[in-house]
Short mmCIF file of C-alpha atoms and ligand atoms in Angstrom, two decimals:
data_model
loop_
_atom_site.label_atom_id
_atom_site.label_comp_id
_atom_site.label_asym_id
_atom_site.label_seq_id
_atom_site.Cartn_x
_atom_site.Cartn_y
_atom_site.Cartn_z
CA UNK S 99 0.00 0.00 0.00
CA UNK S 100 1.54 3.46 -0.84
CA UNK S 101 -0.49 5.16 1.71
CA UNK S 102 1.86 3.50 4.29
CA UNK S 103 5.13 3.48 2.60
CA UNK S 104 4.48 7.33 2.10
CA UNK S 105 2.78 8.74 4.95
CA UNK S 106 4.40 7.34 7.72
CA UNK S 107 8.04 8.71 6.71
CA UNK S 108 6.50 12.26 6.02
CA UNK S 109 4.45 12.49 9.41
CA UNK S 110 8.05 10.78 11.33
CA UNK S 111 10.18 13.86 9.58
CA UNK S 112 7.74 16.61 10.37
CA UNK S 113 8.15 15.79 13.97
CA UNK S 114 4.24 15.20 14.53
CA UNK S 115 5.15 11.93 16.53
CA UNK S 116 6.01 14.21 19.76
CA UNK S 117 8.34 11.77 22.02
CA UNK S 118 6.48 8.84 20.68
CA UNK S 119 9.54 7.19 19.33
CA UNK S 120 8.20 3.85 19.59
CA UNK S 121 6.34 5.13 16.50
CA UNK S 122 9.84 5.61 14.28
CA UNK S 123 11.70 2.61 15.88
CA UNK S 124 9.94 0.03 14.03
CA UNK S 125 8.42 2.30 11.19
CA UNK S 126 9.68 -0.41 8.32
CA UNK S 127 8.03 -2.95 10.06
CA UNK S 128 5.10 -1.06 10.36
CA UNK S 129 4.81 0.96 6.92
CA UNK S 130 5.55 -3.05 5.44
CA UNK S 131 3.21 -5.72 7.03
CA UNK S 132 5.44 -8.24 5.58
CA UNK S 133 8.25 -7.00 7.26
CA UNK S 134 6.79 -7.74 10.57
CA UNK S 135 5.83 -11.32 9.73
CA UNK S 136 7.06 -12.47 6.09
CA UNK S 137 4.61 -15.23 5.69
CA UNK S 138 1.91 -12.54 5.96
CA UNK S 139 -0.30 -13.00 2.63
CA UNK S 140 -3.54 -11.61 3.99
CA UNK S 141 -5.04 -9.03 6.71
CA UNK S 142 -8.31 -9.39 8.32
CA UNK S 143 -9.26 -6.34 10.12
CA UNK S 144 -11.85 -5.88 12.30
CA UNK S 145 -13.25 -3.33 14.82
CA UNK S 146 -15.19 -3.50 17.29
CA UNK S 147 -17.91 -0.61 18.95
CA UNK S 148 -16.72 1.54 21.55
CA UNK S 149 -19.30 4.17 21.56
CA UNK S 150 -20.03 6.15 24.96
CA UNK S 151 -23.31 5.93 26.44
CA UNK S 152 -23.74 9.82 26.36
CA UNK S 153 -22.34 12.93 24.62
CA UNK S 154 -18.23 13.28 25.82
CA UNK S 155 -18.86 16.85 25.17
CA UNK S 156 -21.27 17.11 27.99
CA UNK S 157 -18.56 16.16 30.34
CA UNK S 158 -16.16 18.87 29.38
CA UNK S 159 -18.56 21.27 30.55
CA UNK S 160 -18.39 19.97 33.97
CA UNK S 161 -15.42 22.38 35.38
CA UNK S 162 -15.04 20.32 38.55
CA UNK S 163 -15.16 16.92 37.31
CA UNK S 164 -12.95 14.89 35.14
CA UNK S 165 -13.23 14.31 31.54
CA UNK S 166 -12.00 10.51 30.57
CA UNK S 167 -12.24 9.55 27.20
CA UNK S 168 -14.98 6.90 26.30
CA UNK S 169 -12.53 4.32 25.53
CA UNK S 170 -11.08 4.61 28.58
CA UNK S 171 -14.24 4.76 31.02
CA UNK S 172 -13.88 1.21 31.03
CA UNK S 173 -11.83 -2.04 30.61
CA UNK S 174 -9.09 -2.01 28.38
CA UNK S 175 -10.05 -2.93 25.30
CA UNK S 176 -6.67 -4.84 24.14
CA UNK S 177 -8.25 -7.24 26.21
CA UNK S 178 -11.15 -7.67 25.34
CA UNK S 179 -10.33 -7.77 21.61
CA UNK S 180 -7.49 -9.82 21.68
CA UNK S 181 -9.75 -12.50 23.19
CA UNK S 182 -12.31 -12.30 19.93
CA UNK S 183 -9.26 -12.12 17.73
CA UNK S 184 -7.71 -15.01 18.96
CA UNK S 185 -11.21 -16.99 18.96
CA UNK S 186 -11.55 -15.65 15.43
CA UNK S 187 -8.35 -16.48 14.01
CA UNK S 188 -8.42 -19.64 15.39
CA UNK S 189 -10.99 -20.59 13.66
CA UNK S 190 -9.79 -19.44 10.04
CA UNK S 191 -6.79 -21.39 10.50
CA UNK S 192 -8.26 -24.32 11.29
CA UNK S 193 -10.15 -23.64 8.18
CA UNK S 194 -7.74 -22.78 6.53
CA UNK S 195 -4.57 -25.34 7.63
CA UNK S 196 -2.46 -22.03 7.65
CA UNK S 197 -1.27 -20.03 10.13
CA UNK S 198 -2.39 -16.92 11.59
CA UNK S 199 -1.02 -14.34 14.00
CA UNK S 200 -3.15 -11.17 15.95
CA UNK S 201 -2.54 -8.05 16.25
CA UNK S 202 -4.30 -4.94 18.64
CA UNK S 203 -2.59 -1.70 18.95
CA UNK S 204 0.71 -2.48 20.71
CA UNK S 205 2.47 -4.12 17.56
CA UNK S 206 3.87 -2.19 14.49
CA UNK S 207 0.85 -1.91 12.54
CA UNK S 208 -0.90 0.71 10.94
CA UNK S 209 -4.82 -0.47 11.69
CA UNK S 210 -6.58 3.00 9.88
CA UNK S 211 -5.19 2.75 6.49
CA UNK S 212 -5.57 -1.13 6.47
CA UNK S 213 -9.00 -1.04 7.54
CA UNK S 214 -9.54 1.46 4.78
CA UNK S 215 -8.03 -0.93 2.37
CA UNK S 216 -10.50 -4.07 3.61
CA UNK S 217 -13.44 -1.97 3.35
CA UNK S 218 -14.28 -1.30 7.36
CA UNK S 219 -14.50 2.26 7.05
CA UNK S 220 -12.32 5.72 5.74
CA UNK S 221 -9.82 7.85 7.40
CA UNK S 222 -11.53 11.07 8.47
CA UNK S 223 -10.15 14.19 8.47
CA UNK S 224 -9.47 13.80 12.35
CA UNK S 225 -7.42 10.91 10.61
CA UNK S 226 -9.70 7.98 12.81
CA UNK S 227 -11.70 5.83 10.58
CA UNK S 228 -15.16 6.06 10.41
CA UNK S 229 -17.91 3.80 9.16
CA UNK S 230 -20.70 3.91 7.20
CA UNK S 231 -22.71 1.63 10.02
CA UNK S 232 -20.76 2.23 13.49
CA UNK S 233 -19.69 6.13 13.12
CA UNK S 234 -16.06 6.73 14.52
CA UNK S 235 -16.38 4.72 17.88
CA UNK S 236 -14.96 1.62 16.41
CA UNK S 237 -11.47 0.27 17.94
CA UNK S 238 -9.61 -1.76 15.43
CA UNK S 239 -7.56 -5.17 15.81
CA UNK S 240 -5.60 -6.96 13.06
CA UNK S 241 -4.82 -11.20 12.21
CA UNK S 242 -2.43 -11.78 9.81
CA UNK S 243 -2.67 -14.85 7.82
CA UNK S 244 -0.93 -17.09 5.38
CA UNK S 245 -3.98 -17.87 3.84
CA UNK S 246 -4.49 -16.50 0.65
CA UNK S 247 -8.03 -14.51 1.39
CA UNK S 248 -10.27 -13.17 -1.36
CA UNK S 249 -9.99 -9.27 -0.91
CA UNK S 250 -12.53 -6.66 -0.02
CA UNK S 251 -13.05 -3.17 -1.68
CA UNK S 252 -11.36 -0.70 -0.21
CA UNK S 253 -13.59 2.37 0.97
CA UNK S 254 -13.61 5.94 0.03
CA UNK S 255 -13.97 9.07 1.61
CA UNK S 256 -17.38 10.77 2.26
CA UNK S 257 -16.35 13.40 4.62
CA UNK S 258 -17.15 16.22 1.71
CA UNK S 259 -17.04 20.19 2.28
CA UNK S 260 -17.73 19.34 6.51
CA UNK S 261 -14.74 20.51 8.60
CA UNK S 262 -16.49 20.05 11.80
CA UNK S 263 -13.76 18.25 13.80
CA UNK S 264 -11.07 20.52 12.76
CA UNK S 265 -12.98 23.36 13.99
CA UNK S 266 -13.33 22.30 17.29
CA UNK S 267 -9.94 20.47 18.19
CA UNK S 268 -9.09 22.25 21.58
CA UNK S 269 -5.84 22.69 20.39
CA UNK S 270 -5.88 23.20 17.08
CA UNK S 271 -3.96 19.58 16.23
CA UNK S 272 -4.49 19.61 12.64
CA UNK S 273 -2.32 21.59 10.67
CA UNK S 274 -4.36 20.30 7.32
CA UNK S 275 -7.32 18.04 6.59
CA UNK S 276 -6.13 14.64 7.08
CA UNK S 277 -2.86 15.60 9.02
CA UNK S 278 -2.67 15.40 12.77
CA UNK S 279 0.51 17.04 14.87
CA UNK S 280 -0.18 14.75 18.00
CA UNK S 281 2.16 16.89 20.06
CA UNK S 282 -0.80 19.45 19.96
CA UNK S 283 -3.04 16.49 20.02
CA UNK S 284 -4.83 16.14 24.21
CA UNK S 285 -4.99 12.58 23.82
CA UNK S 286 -1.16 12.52 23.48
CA UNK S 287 -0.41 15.12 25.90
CA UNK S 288 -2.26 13.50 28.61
CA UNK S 289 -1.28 10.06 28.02
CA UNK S 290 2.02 9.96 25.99
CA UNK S 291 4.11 12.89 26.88
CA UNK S 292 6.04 12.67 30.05
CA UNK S 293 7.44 15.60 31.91
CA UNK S 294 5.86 19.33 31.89
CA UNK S 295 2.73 20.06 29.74
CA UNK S 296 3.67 23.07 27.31
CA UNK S 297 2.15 25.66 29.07
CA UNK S 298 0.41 26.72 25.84
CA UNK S 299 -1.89 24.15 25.84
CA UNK S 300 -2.42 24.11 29.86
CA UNK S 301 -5.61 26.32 29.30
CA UNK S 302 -7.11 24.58 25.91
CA UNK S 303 -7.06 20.72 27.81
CA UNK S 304 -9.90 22.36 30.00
CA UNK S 305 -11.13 19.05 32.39
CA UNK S 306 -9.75 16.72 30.23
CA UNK S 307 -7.30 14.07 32.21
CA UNK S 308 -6.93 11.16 30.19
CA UNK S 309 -7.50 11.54 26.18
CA UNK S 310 -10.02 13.34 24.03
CA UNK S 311 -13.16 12.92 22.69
CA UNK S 312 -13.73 16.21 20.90
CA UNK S 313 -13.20 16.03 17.03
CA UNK S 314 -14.85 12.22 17.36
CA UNK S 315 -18.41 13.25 19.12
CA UNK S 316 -19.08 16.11 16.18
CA UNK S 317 -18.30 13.42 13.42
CA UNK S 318 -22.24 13.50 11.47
CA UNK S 319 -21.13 9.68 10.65
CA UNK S 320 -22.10 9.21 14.24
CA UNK S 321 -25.97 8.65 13.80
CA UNK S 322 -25.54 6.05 13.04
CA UNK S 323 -23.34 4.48 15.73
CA UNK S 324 -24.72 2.71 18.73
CA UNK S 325 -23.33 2.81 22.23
CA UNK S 326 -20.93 -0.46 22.70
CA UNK S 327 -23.12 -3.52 23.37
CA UNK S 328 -20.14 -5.90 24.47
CA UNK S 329 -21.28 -6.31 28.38
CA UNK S 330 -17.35 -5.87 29.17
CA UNK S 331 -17.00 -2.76 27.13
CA UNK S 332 -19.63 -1.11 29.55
CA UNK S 333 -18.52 2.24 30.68
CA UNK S 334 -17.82 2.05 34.68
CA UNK S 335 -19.99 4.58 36.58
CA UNK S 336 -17.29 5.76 38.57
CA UNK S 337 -15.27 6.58 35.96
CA UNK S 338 -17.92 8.93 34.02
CA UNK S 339 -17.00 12.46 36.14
CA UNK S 340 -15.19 11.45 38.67
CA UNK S 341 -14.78 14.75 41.02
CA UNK S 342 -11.25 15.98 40.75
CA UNK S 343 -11.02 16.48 44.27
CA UNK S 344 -11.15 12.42 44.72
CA UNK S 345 -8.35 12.08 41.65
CA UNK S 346 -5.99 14.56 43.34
CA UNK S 347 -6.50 12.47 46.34
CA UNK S 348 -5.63 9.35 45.39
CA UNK S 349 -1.79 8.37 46.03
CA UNK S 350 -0.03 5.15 44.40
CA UNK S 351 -1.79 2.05 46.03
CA UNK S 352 -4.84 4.14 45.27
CA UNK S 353 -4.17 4.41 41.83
CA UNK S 354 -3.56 0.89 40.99
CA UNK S 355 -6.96 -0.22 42.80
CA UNK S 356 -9.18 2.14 40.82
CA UNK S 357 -7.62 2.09 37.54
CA UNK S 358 -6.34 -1.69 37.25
CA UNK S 359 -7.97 -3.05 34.24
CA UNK S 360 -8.00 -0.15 32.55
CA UNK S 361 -5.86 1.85 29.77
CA UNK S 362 -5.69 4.65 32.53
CA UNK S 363 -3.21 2.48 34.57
CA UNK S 364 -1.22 3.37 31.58
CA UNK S 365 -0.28 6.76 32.92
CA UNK S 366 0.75 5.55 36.60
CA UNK S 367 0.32 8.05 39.10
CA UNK S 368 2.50 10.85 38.80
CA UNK S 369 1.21 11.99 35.05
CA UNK S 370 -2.16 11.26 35.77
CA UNK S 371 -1.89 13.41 39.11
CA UNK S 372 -0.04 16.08 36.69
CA UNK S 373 -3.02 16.52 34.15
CA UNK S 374 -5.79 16.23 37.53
CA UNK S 375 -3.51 19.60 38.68
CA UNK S 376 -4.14 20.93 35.26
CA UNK S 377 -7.79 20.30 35.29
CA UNK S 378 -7.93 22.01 39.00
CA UNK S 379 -6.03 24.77 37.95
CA UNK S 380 -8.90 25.45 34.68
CA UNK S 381 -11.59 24.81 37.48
CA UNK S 382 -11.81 27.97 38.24
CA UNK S 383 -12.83 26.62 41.73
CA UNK S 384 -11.58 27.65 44.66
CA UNK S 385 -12.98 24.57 46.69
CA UNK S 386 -10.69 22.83 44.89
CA UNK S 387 -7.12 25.19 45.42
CA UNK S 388 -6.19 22.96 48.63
CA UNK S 389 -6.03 20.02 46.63
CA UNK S 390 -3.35 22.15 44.29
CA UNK S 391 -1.48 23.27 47.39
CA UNK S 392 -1.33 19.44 48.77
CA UNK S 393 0.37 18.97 45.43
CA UNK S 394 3.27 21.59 46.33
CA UNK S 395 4.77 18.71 48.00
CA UNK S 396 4.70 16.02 45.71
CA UNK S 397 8.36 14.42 45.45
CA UNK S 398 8.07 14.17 41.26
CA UNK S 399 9.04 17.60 40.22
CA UNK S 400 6.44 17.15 37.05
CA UNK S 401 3.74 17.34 39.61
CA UNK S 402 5.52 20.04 41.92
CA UNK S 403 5.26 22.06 38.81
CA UNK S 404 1.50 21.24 37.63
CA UNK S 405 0.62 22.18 41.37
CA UNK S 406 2.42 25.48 40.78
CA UNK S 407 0.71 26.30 37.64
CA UNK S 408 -2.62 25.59 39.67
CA UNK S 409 -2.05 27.62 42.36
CA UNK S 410 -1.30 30.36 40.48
CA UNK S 411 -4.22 30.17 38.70
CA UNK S 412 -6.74 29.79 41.74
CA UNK S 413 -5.07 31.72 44.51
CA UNK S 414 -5.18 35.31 45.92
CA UNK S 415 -1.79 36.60 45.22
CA UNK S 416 -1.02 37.05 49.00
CA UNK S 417 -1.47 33.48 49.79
CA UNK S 418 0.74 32.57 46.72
CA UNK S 419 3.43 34.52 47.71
CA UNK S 420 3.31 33.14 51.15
CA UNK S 421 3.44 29.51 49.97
CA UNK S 422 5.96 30.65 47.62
CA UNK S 423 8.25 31.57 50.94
CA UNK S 424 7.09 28.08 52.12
CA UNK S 425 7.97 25.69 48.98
CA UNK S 426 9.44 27.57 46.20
CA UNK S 427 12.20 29.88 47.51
CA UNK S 428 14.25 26.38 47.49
CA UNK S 429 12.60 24.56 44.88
CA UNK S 430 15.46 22.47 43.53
CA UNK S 431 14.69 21.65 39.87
CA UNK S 432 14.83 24.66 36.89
CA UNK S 433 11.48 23.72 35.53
CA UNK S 434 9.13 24.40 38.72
CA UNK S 435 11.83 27.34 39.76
CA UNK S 436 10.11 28.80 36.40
CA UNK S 437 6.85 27.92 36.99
CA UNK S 438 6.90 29.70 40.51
CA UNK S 439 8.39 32.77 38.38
CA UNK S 440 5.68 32.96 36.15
CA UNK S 441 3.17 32.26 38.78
CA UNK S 442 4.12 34.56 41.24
CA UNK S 443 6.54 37.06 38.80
CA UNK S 444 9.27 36.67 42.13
CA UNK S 445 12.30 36.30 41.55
CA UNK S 446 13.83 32.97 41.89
CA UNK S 447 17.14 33.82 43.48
CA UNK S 448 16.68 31.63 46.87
CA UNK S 449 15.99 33.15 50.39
CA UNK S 450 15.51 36.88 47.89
CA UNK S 451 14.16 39.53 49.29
CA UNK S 452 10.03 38.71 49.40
CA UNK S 453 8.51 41.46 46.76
CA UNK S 454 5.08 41.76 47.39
C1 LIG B 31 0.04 6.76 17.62
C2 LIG B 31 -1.43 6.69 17.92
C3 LIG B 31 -2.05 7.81 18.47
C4 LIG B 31 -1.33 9.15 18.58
C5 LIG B 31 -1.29 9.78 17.17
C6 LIG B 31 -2.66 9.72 16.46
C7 LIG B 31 -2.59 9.71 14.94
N1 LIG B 31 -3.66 10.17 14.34
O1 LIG B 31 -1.64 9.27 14.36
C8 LIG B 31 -2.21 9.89 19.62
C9 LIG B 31 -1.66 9.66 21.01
C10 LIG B 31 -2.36 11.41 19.41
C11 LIG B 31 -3.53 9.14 19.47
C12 LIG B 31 -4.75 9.67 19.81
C13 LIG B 31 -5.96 9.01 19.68
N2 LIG B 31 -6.12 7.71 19.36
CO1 LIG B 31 -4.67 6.58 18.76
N3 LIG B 31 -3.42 5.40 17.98
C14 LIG B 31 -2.17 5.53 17.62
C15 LIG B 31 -1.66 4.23 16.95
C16 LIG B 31 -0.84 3.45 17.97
C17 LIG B 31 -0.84 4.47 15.67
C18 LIG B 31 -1.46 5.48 14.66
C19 LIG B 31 -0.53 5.79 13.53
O2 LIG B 31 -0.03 4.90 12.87
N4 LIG B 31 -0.22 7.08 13.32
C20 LIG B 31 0.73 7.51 12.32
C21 LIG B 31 0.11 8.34 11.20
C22 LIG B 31 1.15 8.56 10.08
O3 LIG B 31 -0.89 7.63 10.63
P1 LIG B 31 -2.36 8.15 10.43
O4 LIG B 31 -3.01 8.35 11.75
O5 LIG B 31 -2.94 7.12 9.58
O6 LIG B 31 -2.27 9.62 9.77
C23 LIG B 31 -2.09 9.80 8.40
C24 LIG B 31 -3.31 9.64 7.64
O7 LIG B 31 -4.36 10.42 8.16
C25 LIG B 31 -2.86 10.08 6.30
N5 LIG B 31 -4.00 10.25 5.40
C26 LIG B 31 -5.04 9.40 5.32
N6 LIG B 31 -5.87 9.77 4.39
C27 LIG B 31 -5.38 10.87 3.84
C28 LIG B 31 -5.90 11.64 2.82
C29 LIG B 31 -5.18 12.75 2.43
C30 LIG B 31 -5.74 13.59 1.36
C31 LIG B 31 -3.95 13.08 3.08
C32 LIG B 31 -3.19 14.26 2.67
C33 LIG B 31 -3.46 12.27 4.14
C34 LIG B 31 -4.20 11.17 4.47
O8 LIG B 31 -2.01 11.19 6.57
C35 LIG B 31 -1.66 11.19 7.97
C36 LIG B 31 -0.23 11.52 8.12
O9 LIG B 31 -0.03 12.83 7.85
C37 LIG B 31 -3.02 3.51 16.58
C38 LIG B 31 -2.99 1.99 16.65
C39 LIG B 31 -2.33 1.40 15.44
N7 LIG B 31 -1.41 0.49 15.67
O10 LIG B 31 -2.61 1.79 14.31
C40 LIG B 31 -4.00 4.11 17.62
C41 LIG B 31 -5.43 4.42 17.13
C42 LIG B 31 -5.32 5.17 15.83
N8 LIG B 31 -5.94 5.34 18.15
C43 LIG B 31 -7.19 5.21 18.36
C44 LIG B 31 -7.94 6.08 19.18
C45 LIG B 31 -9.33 5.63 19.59
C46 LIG B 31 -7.41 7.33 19.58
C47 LIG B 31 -8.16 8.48 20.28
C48 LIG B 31 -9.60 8.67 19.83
C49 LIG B 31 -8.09 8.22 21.81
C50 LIG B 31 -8.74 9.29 22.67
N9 LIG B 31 -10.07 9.31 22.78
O11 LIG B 31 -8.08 10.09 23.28
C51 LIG B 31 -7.28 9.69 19.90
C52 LIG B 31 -7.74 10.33 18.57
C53 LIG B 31 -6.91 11.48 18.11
C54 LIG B 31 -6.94 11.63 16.57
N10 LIG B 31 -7.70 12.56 16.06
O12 LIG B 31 -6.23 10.85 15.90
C55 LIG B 31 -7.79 4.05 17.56
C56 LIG B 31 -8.64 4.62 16.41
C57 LIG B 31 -9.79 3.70 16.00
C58 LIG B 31 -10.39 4.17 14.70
N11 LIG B 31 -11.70 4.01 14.57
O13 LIG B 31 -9.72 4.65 13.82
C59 LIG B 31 -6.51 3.26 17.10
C60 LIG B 31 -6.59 2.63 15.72
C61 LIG B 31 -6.26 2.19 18.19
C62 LIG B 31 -7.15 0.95 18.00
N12 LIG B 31 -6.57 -0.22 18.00
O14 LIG B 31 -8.34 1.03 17.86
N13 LIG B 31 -3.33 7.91 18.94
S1 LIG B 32 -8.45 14.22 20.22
FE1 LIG B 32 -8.96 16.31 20.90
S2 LIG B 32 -7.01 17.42 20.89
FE2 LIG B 32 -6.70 15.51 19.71
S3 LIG B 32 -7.10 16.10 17.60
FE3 LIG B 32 -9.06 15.38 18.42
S4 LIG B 32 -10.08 17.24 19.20
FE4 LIG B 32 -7.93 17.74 18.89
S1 LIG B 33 -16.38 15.54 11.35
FE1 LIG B 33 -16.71 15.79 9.13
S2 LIG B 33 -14.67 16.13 8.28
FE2 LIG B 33 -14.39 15.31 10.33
S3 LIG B 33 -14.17 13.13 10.01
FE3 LIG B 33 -16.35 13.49 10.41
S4 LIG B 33 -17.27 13.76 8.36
FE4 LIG B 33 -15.03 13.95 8.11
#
């Protein structure tokens, strides 16, 4: 497919892979499907419905609650799909007498454009693929096969004139139609990137801890999608809008008991804690400003600095200045000594004169 041999290597050299460089370390394998198993003479690809029970834009209106994405309000789908694959593939090469390998997410493969190609849907211009029957909620898994297997036709686009998704991307992610920069992207600065959130998104990732929903729930495609009827796809209640409070709360043992099973556990602790500091901070809630001051004196400086940012944003300046005399006056690492700058505009020199 040229689509993969192409686009791949352009998208790696502009940069738009952020940190991700799991993405470039095995791009041959996965711009080639052959090249990650050679016997591979066919691809089945299937997805499976994800949609949320409600609107994901309703939640990002909720300033003192979290915003998870649907696909993560629940058990972790690699899971789940893996289990169908393997019961699926089984079964075609027993039919078959050739054998067959499955694929979700983690290994080198590039699921949109190959979908595409066997007909499940097209590649938006938010760059997910969407389908005819099932909207833009479906999650995609892969089985290679030796079998040679009668092809499907590929589908084409029908997005037309709409642009509604990259109107209302947060963070303005898509330089062009088609073309996502992911280290604009939410989804990847909540969940991929380690270490400081640029502050010039800070503002634009509004509630949002874990992923995005945005430029999916305006896709028109979705009328006709259906919430996800797999029973173990079923979004958990307590992970709809959590309270951040609770989130901010939680410390490592926490974590682990609330999250296991889920693609939040992804995260750990510390960078989920960072992007519940964020969300505080854009609460515009003062209720919640003690839970940014607890966060003063986390030991990961990441956090240290998210709390920072967050107190800045929801305390009086006298009380900032005072835990400023408290915390940052010998705040160790250059990153939160800047944040404390540009929350407080003190200088940084340590035990300097307090300007108030
Ligand atoms: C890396 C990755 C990310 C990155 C980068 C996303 C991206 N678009 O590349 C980040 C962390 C940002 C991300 C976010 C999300 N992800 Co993700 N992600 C992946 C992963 C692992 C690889 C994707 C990849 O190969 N990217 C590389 C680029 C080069 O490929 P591309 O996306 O196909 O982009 C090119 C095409 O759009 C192409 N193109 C196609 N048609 C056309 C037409 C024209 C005219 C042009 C010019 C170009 C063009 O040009 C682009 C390059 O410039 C896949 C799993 C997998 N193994 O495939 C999941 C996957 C794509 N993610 C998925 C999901 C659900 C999400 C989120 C919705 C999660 C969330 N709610 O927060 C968001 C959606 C953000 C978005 N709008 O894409 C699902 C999508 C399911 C679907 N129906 O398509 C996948 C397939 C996982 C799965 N197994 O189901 N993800
Ligand atoms: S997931 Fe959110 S931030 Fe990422 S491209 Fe879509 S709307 Fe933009
Ligand atoms: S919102 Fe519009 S432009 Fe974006 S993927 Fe859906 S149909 Fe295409």
């Amino acid at each position: 497919m040229p689509a993969l041999r192409e686009r791949l290597p352009a998208w790696l050299a502009a940069g738009h892979h952020g940190t991700m460089d799991w993405m470039e370390e095995r791009a041959d394998q996965r711009a080639v499907p052959a090249a990650l198993w050679a016997e591979t003479r066919s691809i089945v690809m299937l997805g499976m419905n994800a949609g949320p029970q409600t609107d994901p834009l309703e939640l990002t209106r909720l300033k003192d609650r979290a915003a998870i994405a649907a696909y993560a309000q629940r058990r972790d789908y690699h899971d789940v799909i893996k289990g169908k694959l393997k019961e699926l593939g089984g079964f075609l090469s027993a039919r078959s007498g050739q054998p067959v390998k499955v694929f979700v997410d983690t290994a080198p493969v590039m699921e949109k454009p190959l979908a595409q190609a066997a007909g499940l849907g097209w590649q938006g211009k938010h760059t997910v693929l969407i389908s005819r029957e099932h909207g833009n909620w479906l999650m995609l898994g892969a089985i290679f096969a030796r079998a040679e297997l009668e092809p499907d036709t590929p589908e084409t686009d029908h997005c037309g004139s709409c642009r509604r998704c990259i109107d209302i991307c947060p963070t303005n992610a898509f330089p062009a139609p088609y073309r996502l920069d992911a280290r604009r992207c939410i989804a990847y600065l909540t969940i991929e990137h380690h270490g400081p959130i640029p502050t010039e998104y800070r503002e634009s990732i509004g509630n949002r801890v874990f992923g995005c929903d945005d430029c999916l729930a305006v896709c028109p495609w979705n009328k006709f999608a259906g919430a996800a009827r797999e029973t173990r796809l079923a979004a958990r209640d307590d992970l709809a809008a959590p309270p951040l409070a609770d989130l901010a709360r939680l410390d490592d043992a926490g974590f682990r008991a609330r999250f296991a099973g889920t693609p939040i556990k992804r995260t750990g602790r510390d960078r989920f804690l960072r992007n519940v500091l964020i969300a505080i901070g854009n609460s515009g809630d003062a209720a919640l400003a003690e839970e940014a001051v607890a966060g003063l004196q986390e030991p990961d400086p990441v956090v240290r600095g998210a709390a920072v940012w967050a107190c800045g944003r929801l305390l009086a300046r006298e009380r900032l200045h005072d835990l400023f005399d408290a915390h940052g006056r010998n705040e160790p690492e250059a990153h939160v000594r800047e944040e404390w700058r540009e929350a407080t505009g003190l200088p940084m020199e340590a035990n300097g004169p307090r300007e108030t």
